[in-house]
mmCIF file of C-alpha atoms in Angstrom:
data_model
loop_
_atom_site.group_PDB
_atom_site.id
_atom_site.type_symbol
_atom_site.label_atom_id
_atom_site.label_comp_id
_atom_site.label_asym_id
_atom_site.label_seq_id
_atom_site.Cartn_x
_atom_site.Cartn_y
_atom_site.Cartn_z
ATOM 1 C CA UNK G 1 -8.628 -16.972 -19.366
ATOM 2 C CA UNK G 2 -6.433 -17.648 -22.377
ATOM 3 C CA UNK G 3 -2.949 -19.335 -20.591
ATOM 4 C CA UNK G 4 0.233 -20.458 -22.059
ATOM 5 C CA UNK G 5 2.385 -23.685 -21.326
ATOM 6 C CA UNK G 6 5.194 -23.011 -19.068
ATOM 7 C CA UNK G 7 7.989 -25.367 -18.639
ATOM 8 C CA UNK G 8 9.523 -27.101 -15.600
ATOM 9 C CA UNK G 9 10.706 -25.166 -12.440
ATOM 10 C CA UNK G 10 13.879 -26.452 -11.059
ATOM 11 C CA UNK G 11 13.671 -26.188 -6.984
ATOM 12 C CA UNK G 12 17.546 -27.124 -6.956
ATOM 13 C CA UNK G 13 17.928 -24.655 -10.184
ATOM 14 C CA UNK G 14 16.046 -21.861 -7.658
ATOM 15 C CA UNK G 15 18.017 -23.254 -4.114
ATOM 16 C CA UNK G 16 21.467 -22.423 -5.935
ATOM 17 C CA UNK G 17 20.387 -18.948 -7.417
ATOM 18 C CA UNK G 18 18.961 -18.206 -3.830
ATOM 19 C CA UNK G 19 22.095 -19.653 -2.346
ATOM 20 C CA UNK G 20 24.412 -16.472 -4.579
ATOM 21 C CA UNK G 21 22.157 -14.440 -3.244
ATOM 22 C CA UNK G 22 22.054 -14.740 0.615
ATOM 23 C CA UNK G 23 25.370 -15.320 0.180
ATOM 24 C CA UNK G 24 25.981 -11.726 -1.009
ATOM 25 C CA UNK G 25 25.293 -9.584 2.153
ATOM 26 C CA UNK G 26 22.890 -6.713 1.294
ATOM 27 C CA UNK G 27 22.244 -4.433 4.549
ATOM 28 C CA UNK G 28 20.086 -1.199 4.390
ATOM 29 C CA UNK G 29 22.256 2.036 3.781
ATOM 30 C CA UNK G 30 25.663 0.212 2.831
ATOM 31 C CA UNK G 31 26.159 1.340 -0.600
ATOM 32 C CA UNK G 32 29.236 -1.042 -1.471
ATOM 33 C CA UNK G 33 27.579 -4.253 -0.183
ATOM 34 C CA UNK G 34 24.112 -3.023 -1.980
ATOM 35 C CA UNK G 35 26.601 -2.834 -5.329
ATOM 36 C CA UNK G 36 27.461 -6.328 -4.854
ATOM 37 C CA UNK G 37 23.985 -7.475 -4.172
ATOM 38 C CA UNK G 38 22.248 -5.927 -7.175
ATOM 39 C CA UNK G 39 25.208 -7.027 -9.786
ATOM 40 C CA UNK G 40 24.234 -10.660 -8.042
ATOM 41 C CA UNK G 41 21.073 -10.188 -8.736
ATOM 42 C CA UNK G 42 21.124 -8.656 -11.722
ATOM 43 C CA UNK G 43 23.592 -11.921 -13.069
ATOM 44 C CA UNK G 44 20.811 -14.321 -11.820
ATOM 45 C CA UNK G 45 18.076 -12.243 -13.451
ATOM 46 C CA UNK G 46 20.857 -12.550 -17.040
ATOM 47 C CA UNK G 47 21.534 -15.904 -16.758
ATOM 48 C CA UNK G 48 18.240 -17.333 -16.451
ATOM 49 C CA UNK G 49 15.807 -14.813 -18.488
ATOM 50 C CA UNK G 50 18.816 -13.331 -21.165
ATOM 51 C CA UNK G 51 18.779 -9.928 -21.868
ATOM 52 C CA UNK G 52 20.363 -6.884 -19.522
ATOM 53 C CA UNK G 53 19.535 -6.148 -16.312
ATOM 54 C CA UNK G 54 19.962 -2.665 -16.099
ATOM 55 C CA UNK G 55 21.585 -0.929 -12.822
ATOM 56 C CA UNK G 56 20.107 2.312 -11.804
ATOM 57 C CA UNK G 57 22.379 4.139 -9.641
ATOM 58 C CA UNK G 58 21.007 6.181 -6.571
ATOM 59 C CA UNK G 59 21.942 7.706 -3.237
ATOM 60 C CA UNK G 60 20.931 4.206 -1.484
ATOM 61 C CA UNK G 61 22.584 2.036 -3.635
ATOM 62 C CA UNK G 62 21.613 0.545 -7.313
ATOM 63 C CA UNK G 63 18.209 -0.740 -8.497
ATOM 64 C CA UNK G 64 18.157 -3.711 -10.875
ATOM 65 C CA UNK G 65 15.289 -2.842 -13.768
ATOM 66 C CA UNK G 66 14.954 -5.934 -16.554
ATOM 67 C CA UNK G 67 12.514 -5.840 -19.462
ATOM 68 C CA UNK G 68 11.528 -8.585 -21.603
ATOM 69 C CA UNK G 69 10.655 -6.162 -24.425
ATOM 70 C CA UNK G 70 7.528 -5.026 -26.332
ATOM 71 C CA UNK G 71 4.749 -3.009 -24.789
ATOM 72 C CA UNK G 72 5.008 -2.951 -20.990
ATOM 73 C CA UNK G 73 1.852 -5.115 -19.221
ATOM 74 C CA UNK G 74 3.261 -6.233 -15.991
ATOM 75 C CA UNK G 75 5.784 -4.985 -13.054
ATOM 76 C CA UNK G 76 7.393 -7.809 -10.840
ATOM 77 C CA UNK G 77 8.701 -5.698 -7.707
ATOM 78 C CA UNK G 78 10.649 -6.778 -4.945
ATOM 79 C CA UNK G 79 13.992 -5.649 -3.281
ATOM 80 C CA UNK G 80 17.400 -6.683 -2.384
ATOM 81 C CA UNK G 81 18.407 -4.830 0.374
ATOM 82 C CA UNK G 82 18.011 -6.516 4.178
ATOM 83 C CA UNK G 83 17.962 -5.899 7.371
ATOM 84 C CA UNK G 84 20.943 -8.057 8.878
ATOM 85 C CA UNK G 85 24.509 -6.079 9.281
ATOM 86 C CA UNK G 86 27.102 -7.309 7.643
ATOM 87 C CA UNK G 87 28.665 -10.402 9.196
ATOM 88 C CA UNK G 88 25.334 -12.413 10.003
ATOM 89 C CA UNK G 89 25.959 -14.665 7.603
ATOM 90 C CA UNK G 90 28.911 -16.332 9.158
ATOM 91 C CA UNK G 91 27.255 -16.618 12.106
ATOM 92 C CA UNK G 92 23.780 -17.724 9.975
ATOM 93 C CA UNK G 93 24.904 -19.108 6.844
ATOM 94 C CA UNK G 94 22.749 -20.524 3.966
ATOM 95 C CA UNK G 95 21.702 -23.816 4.672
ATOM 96 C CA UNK G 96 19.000 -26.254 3.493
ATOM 97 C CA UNK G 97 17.825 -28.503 6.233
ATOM 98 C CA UNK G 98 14.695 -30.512 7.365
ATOM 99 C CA UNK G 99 12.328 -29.000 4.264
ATOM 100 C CA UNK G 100 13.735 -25.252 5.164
ATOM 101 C CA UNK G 101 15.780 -22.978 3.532
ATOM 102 C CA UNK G 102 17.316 -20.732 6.134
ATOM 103 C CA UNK G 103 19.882 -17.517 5.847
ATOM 104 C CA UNK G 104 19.632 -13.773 6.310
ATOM 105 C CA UNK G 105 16.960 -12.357 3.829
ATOM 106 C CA UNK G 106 16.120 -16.028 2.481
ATOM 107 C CA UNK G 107 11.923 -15.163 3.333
ATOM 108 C CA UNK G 108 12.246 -11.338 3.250
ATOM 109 C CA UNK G 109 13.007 -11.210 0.553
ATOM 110 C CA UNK G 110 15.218 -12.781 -1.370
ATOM 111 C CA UNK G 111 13.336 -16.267 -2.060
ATOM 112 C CA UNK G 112 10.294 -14.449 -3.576
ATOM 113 C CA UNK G 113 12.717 -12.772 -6.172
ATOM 114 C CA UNK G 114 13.882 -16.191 -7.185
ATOM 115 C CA UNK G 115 10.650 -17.508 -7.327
ATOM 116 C CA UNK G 116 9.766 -15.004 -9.776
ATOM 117 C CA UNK G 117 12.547 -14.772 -12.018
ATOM 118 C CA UNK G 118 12.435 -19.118 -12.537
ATOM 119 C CA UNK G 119 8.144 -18.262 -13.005
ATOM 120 C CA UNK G 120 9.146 -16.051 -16.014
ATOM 121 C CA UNK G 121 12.219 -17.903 -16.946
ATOM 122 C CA UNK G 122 9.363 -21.095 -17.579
ATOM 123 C CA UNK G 123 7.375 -19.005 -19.969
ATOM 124 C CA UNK G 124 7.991 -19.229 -23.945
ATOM 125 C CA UNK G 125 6.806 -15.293 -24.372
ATOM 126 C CA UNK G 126 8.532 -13.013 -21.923
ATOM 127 C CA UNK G 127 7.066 -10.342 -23.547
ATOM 128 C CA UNK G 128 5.940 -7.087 -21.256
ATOM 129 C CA UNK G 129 7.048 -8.040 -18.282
ATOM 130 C CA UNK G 130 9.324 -5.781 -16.028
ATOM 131 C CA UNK G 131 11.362 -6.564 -12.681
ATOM 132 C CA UNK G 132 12.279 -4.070 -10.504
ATOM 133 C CA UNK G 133 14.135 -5.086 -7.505
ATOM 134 C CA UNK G 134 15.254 -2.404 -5.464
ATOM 135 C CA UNK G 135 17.853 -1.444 -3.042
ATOM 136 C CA UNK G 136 15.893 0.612 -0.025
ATOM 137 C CA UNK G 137 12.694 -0.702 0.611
ATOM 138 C CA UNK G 138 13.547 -1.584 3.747
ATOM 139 C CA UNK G 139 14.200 2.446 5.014
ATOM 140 C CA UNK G 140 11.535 3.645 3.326
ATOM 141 C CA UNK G 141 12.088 3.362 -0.342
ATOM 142 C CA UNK G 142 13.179 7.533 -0.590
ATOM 143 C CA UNK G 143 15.203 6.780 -3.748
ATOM 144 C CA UNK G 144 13.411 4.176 -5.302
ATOM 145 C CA UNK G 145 9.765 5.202 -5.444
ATOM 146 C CA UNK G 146 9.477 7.829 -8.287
ATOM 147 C CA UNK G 147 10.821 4.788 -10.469
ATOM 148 C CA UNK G 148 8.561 1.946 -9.142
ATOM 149 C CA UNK G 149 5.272 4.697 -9.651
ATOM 150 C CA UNK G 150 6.988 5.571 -12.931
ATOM 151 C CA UNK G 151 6.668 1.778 -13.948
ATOM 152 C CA UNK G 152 3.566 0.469 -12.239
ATOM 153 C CA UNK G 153 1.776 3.371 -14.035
ATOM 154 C CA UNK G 154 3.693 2.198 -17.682
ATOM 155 C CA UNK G 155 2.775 -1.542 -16.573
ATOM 156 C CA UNK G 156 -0.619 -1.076 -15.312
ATOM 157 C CA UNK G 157 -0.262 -4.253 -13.293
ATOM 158 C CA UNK G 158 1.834 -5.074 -10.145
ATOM 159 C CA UNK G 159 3.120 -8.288 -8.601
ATOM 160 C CA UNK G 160 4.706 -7.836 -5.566
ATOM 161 C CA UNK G 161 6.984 -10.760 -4.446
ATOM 162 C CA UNK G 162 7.513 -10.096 -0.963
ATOM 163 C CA UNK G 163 6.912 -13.092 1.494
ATOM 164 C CA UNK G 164 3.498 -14.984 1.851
ATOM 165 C CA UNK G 165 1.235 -14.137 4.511
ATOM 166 C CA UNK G 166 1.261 -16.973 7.250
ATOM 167 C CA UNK G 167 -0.155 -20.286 5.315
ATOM 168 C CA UNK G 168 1.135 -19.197 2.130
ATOM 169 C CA UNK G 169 -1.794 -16.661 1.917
ATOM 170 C CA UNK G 170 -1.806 -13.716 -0.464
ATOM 171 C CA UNK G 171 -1.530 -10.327 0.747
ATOM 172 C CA UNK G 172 -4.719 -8.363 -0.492
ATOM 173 C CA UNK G 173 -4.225 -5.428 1.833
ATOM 174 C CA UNK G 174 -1.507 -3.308 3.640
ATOM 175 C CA UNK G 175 -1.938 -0.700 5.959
ATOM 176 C CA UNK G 176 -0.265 2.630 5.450
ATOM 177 C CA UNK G 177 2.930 3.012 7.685
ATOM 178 C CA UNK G 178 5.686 5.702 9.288
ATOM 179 C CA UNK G 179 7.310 6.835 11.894
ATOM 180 C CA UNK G 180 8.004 9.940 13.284
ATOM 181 C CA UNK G 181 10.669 11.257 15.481
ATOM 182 C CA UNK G 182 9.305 13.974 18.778
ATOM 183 C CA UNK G 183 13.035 16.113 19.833
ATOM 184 C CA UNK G 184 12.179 17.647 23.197
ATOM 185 C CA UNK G 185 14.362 20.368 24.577
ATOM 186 C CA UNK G 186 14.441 21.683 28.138
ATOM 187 C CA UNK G 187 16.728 23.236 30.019
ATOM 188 C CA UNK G 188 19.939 21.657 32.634
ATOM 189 C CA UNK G 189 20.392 22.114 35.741
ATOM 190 C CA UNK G 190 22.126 20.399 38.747
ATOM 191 C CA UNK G 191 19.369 17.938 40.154
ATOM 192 C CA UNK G 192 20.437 18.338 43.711
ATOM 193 C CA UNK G 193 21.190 21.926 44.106
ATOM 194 C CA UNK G 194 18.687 23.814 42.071
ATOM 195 C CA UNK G 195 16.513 21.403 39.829
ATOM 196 C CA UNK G 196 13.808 23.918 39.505
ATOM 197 C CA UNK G 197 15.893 26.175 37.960
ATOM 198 C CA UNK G 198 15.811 23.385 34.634
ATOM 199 C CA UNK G 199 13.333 22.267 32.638
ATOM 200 C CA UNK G 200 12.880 18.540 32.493
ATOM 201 C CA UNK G 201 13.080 17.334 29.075
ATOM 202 C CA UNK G 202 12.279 13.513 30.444
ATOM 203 C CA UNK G 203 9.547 14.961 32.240
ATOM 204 C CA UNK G 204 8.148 16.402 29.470
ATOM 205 C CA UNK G 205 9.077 13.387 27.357
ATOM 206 C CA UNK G 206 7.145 11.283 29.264
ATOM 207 C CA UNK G 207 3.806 13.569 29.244
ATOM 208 C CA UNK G 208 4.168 13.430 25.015
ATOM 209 C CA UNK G 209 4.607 9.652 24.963
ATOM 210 C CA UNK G 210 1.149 9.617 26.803
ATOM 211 C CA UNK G 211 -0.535 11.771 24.432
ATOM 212 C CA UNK G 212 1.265 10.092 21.072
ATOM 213 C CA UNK G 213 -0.157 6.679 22.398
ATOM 214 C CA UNK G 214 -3.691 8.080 22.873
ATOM 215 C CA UNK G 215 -3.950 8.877 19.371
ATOM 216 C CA UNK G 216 -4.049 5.324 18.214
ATOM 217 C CA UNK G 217 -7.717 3.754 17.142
ATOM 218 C CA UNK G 218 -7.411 0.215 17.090
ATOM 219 C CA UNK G 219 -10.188 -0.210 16.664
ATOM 220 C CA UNK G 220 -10.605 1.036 13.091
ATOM 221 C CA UNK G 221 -7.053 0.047 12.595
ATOM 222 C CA UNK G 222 -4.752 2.960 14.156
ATOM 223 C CA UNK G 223 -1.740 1.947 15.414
ATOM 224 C CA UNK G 224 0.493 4.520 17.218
ATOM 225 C CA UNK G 225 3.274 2.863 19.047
ATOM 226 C CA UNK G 226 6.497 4.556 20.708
ATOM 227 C CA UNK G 227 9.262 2.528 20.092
ATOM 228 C CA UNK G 228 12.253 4.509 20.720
ATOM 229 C CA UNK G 229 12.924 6.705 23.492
ATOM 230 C CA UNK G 230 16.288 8.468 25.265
ATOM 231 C CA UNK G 231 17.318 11.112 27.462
ATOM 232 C CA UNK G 232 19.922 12.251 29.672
ATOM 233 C CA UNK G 233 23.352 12.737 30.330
ATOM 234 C CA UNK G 234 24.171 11.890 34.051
ATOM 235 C CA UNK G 235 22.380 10.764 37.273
ATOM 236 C CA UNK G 236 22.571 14.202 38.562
ATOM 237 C CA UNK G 237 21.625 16.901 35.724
ATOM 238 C CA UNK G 238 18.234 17.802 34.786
ATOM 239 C CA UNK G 239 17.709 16.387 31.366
ATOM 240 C CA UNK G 240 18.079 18.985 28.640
ATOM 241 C CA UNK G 241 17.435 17.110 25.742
ATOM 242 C CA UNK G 242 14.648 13.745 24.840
ATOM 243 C CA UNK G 243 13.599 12.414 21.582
ATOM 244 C CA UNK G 244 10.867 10.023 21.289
ATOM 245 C CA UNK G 245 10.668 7.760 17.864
ATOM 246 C CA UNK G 246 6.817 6.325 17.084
ATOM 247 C CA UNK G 247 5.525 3.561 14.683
ATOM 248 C CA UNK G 248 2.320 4.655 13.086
ATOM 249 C CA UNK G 249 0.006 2.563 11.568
ATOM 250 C CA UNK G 250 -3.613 3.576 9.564
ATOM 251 C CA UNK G 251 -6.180 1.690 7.233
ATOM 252 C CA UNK G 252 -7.464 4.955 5.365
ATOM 253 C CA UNK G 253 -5.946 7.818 4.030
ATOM 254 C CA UNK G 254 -8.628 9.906 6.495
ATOM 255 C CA UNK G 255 -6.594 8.300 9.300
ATOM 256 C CA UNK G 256 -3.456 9.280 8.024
ATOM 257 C CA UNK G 257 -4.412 13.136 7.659
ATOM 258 C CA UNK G 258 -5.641 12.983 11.038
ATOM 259 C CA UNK G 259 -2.532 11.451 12.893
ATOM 260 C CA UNK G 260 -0.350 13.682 11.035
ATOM 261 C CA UNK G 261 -2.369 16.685 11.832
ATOM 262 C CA UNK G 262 -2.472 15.827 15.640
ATOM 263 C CA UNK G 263 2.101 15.232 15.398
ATOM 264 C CA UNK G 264 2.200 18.861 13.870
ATOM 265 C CA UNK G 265 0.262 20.234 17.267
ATOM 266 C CA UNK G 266 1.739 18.729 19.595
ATOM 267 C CA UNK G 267 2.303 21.225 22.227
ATOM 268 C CA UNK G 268 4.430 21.167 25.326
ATOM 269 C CA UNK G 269 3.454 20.643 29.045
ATOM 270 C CA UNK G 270 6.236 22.297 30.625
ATOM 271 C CA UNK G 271 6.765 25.872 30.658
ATOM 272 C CA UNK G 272 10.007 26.578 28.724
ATOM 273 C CA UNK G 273 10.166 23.348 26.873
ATOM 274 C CA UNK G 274 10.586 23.260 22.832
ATOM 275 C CA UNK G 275 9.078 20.428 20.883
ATOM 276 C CA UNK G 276 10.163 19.901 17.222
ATOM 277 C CA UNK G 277 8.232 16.975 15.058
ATOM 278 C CA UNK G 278 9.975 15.195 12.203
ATOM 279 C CA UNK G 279 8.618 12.516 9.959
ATOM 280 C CA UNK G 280 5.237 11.593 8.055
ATOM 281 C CA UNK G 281 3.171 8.201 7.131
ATOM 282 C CA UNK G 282 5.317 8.001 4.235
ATOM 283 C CA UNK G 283 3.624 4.448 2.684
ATOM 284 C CA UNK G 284 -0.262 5.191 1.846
ATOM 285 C CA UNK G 285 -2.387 2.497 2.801
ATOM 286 C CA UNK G 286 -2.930 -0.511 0.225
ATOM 287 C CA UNK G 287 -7.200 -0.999 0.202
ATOM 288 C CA UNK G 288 -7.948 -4.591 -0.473
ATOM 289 C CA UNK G 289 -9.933 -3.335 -3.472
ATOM 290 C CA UNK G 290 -6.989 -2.350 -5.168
ATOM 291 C CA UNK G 291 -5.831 -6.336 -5.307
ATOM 292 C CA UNK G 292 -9.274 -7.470 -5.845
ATOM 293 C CA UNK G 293 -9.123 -8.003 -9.830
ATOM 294 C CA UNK G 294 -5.541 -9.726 -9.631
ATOM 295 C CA UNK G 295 -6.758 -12.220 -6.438
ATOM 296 C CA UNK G 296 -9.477 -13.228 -8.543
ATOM 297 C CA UNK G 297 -6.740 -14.674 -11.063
ATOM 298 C CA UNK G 298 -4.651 -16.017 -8.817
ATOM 299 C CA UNK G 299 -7.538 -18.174 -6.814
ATOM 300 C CA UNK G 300 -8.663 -19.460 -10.249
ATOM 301 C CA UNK G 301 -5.368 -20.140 -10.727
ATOM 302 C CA UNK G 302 -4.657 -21.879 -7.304
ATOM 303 C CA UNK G 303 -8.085 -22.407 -5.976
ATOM 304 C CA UNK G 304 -8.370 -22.693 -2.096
ATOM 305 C CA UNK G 305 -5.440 -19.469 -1.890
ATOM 306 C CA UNK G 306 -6.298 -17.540 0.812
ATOM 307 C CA UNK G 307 -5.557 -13.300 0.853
ATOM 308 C CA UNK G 308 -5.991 -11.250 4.175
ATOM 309 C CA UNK G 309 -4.537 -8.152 4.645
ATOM 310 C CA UNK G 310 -1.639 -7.277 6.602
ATOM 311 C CA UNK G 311 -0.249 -4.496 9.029
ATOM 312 C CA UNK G 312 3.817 -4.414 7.550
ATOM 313 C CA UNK G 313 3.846 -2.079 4.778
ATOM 314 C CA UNK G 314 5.877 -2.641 0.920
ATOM 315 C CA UNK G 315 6.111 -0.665 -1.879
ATOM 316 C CA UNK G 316 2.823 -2.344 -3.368
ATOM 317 C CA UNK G 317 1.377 0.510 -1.114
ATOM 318 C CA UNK G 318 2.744 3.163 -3.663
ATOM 319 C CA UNK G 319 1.464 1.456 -6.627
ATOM 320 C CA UNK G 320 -1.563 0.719 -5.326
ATOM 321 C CA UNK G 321 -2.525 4.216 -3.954
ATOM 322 C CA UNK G 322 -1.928 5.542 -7.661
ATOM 323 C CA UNK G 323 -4.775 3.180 -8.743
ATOM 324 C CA UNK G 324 -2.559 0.300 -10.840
ATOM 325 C CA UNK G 325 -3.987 -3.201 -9.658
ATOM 326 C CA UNK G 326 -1.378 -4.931 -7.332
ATOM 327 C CA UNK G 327 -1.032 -8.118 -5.466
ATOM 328 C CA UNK G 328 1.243 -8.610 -2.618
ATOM 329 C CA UNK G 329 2.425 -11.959 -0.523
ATOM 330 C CA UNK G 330 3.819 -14.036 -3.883
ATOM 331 C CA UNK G 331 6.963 -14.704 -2.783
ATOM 332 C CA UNK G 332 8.150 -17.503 -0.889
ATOM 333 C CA UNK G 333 6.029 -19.306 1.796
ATOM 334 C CA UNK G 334 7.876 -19.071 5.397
ATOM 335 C CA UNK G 335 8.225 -16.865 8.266
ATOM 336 C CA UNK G 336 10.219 -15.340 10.671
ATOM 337 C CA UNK G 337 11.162 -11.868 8.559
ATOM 338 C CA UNK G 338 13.231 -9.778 10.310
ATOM 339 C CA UNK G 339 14.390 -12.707 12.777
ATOM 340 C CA UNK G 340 17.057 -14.943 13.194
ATOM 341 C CA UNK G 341 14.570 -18.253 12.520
ATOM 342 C CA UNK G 342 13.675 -16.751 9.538
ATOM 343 C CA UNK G 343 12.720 -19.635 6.736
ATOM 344 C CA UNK G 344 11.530 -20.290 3.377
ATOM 345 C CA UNK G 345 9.701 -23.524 3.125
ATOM 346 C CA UNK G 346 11.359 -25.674 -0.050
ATOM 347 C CA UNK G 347 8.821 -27.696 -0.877
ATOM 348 C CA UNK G 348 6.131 -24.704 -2.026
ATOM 349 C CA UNK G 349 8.830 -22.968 -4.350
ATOM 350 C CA UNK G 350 8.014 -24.165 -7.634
ATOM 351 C CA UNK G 351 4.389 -24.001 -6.815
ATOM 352 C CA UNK G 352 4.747 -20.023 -6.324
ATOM 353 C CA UNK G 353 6.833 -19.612 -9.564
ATOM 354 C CA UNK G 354 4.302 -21.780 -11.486
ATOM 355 C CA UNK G 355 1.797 -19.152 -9.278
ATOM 356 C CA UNK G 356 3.777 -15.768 -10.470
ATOM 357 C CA UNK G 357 3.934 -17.605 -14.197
ATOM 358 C CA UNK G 358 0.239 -18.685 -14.466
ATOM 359 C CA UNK G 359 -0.745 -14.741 -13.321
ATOM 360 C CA UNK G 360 2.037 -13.069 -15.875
ATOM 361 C CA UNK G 361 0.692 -14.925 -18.767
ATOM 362 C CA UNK G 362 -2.741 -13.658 -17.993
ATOM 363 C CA UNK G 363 -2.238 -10.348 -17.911
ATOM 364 C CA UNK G 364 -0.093 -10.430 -21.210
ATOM 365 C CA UNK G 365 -2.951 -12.036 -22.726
ATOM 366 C CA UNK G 366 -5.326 -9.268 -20.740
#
C-alpha cells in the first residue's frame, strides 16, 4: 500500500474547531439554527482545507458539500444536525475536563467531523476527496439521501465519521432501521351509560401492540419495539382514537420485506374499528461485507482495531446497499450519544485523524 506523509494533527487546533461547533446549536427540523450550523461548519471545513464549501439548500436545512478537486475517489460523510433542543447548551456547555470533551453533539457527531477535516487538512494531496456533512440524518435523512447516493456512487468509496463503536472499534455493520406509526379509530361513547355502544380504540390498541411485538425475530436480528403509544380524551369516554409508534430493526433485506408486508395487513380485532399504517424501514441494512475491503486498510493501518457491527442505523446504510465500499465508526472515540453524559475522549483524536488520513491516501493511490 503506497502511503503519503501527513503532517502533525493539532488536538488543541481540533478542541477549538469542535468548540465553534457545539457551540452553534444544530437541532433536527430547525431550519435557522441548521443555517448557522452548516455556515460554521462550512468556515471550519474553509479555514483549515481552503477552497469553498458549498451550501446546498433543502427543505431540512443546508448540506455542506467540499471537494478537493480532480477525479472524485473518496466521500467523507457525516452530519451536523443533533438531537438536543435549543438551549442545552447553557445548561451543558462545551467543556474540556478530566481527558473528556463534553457538550451537546460533541460524540454524535460533531467530533468525528473534526477529526476528519484536521486528517485531510495533514495531507499534501487533497486531491478526490469529498465531505458531505448533512443537515437531517438524524430524522431520517429525506432530503439528503439522493445527494449522498449521488456522491458515494461518483466516489466509489465511503468513510463514514460517525462515533466509534464502544473501545474505539470500527463499525463494519448496521442493521436496517424505521419506524412506523399504527392510527386506530373506534368509536365514543359515554363509559358509564352506554360503553357498548363505542368501539374501544385503546382496546383495540392494545390487541395491535401484541401482535406488532410478536413480529420481532431476535434471534436472527429482528427487532420490533413499540415505543410510543396514546389514547384518550377523558376518564369517562370510550376512546375514539389510538396511535401506536414502533422501532423496527432487521439484518437482511428478506427481513425487511417481511415486516413491512405483515404492517400493511394488519387487521383489526374489534368490530367497527379502522386501522391505518404509516411508515417503512426507510435505512436498508449495512452487511458487514460491504466494509470488508476498507477494514482491511484500516487494521493494517492501526493493527489490533476492532469492527463489530451495530444495531443504530447512519447513512453509510444507503451507500452501502448501492454496493460502494463503506466504513462506519471513524469518528471520535466516546459514548453516551443521544445522552446528557455524552463524551469524546481527547486523548484518541489525533490518532483517528491520522486513522481517516492514512485510509484517504490509500484509496487516492487505489
Amino acid at each position: 500500500m503506497t502511503t503519503q506523509k501527513t503532517g502533525r494533527v493539532s488536538v488543541e487546533a481540533m478542541l477549538e474547531d469542535l468548540r465553534t461547533l457545539v457551540e452553534t446549536e444544530s437541532p433536527s427540523r430547525d431550519p435557522d439554527a441548521l443555517t448557522a450550523s452548516a455556515k460554521a461548519v462550512a468556515g471550519v471545513i474553509e479555514q483549515r482545507l481552503g477552497g469553498h464549501a458549498l451550501l446546498v439548500e433543502s427543505e431540512a436545512g443546508p448540506h455542506v458539500h467540499w471537494s478537493g478537486g480532480g477525479a472524485p475517489k473518496v466521500l467523507i460523510l457525516g452530519h451536523h444536525d443533533t438531537v438536543f433542543p435549543l438551549g442545552t447548551l447553557e445548561r451543558r456547555p462545551f467543556t474540556v475536563e478530566n481527558g473528556h470533551a463534553t457538550g451537546p453533539g460533541v460524540f454524535d457527531m460533531l467530533g468525528g467531523l473534526v477529526q476528519a477535516v484536521h486528517g485531510v487538512a495533514a495531507l499534501d494531496d487533497r486531491s478526490g476527496v469529498e465531505i458531505l456533512v448533512t443537515a437531517d440524518e438524524e430524522v431520517g435523512s429525506r432530503s439528503s439521501r439522493a445527494l449522498i447516493e449521488e456522491r458515494a456512487l461518483a466516489c466509489g468509496a465511503v468513510l463514514v465519521v460517525e462515533g466509534a463503536a464502544d473501545g474505539g472499534g470500527l463499525k463494519t455493520g448496521r442493521k436496517g432501521c424505521g419506524s412506523f406509526h399504527v392510527s386506530i379509530t373506534g368509536r365514543a361513547s359515554h363509559a358509564g351509560l352506554e360503553p357498548a355502544a363505542g368501539v374501544n380504540a385503546l382496546v383495540e390498541a392494545a390487541h395491535q401492540v401484541l401482535d406488532i411485538a410478536a413480529l420481532g425475530r431476535p434471534g436472527i436480528g429482528t427487532t420490533v419495539t413499540p415505543t410510543v403509544a396514546a389514547a384518550g380524551t377523558l376518564d369517562n369516554v370510550v376512546p375514539a382514537e389510538a396511535t401506536v409508534t414502533v422501532d423496527v430493526r432487521v439484518e437482511s433485506d428478506e427481513e425487511k420485506e417481511r415486516v413491512e408486508s405483515a404492517f400493511a395487513a394488519l387487521t383489526p380485532h374489534l368490530d367497527g374499528a379502522e386501522i391505518t399504517v404509516e411508515g417503512s424501514i426507510g435505512r436498508p441494512p449495512m452487511p458487514e461485507s460491504a466494509s470488508a475491503e476498507l477494514f482491511a486498510l484500516a487494521q493494517e493501518l492501526m493493527p489490533g482495531i476492532e469492527g463489530c457491527a451495530v444495531g443504530g442505523g447512519s447513512d453509510g446504510n444507503f451507500t452501502a446497499a448501492l454496493g460502494v465500499p463503506t466504513l462506519d465508526g471513524l469518528g471520535a472515540v466516546g459514548g453516551g450519544a443521544h445522552a446528557d453524559h455524552e463524551y469524546v475522549v481527547v486523548e484518541a483524536m489525533a490518532e483517528r485523524a491520522h486513522l481517516v488520513a492514512g485510509l484517504v491516501t490509500a484509496l487516492q493511490n487505489a
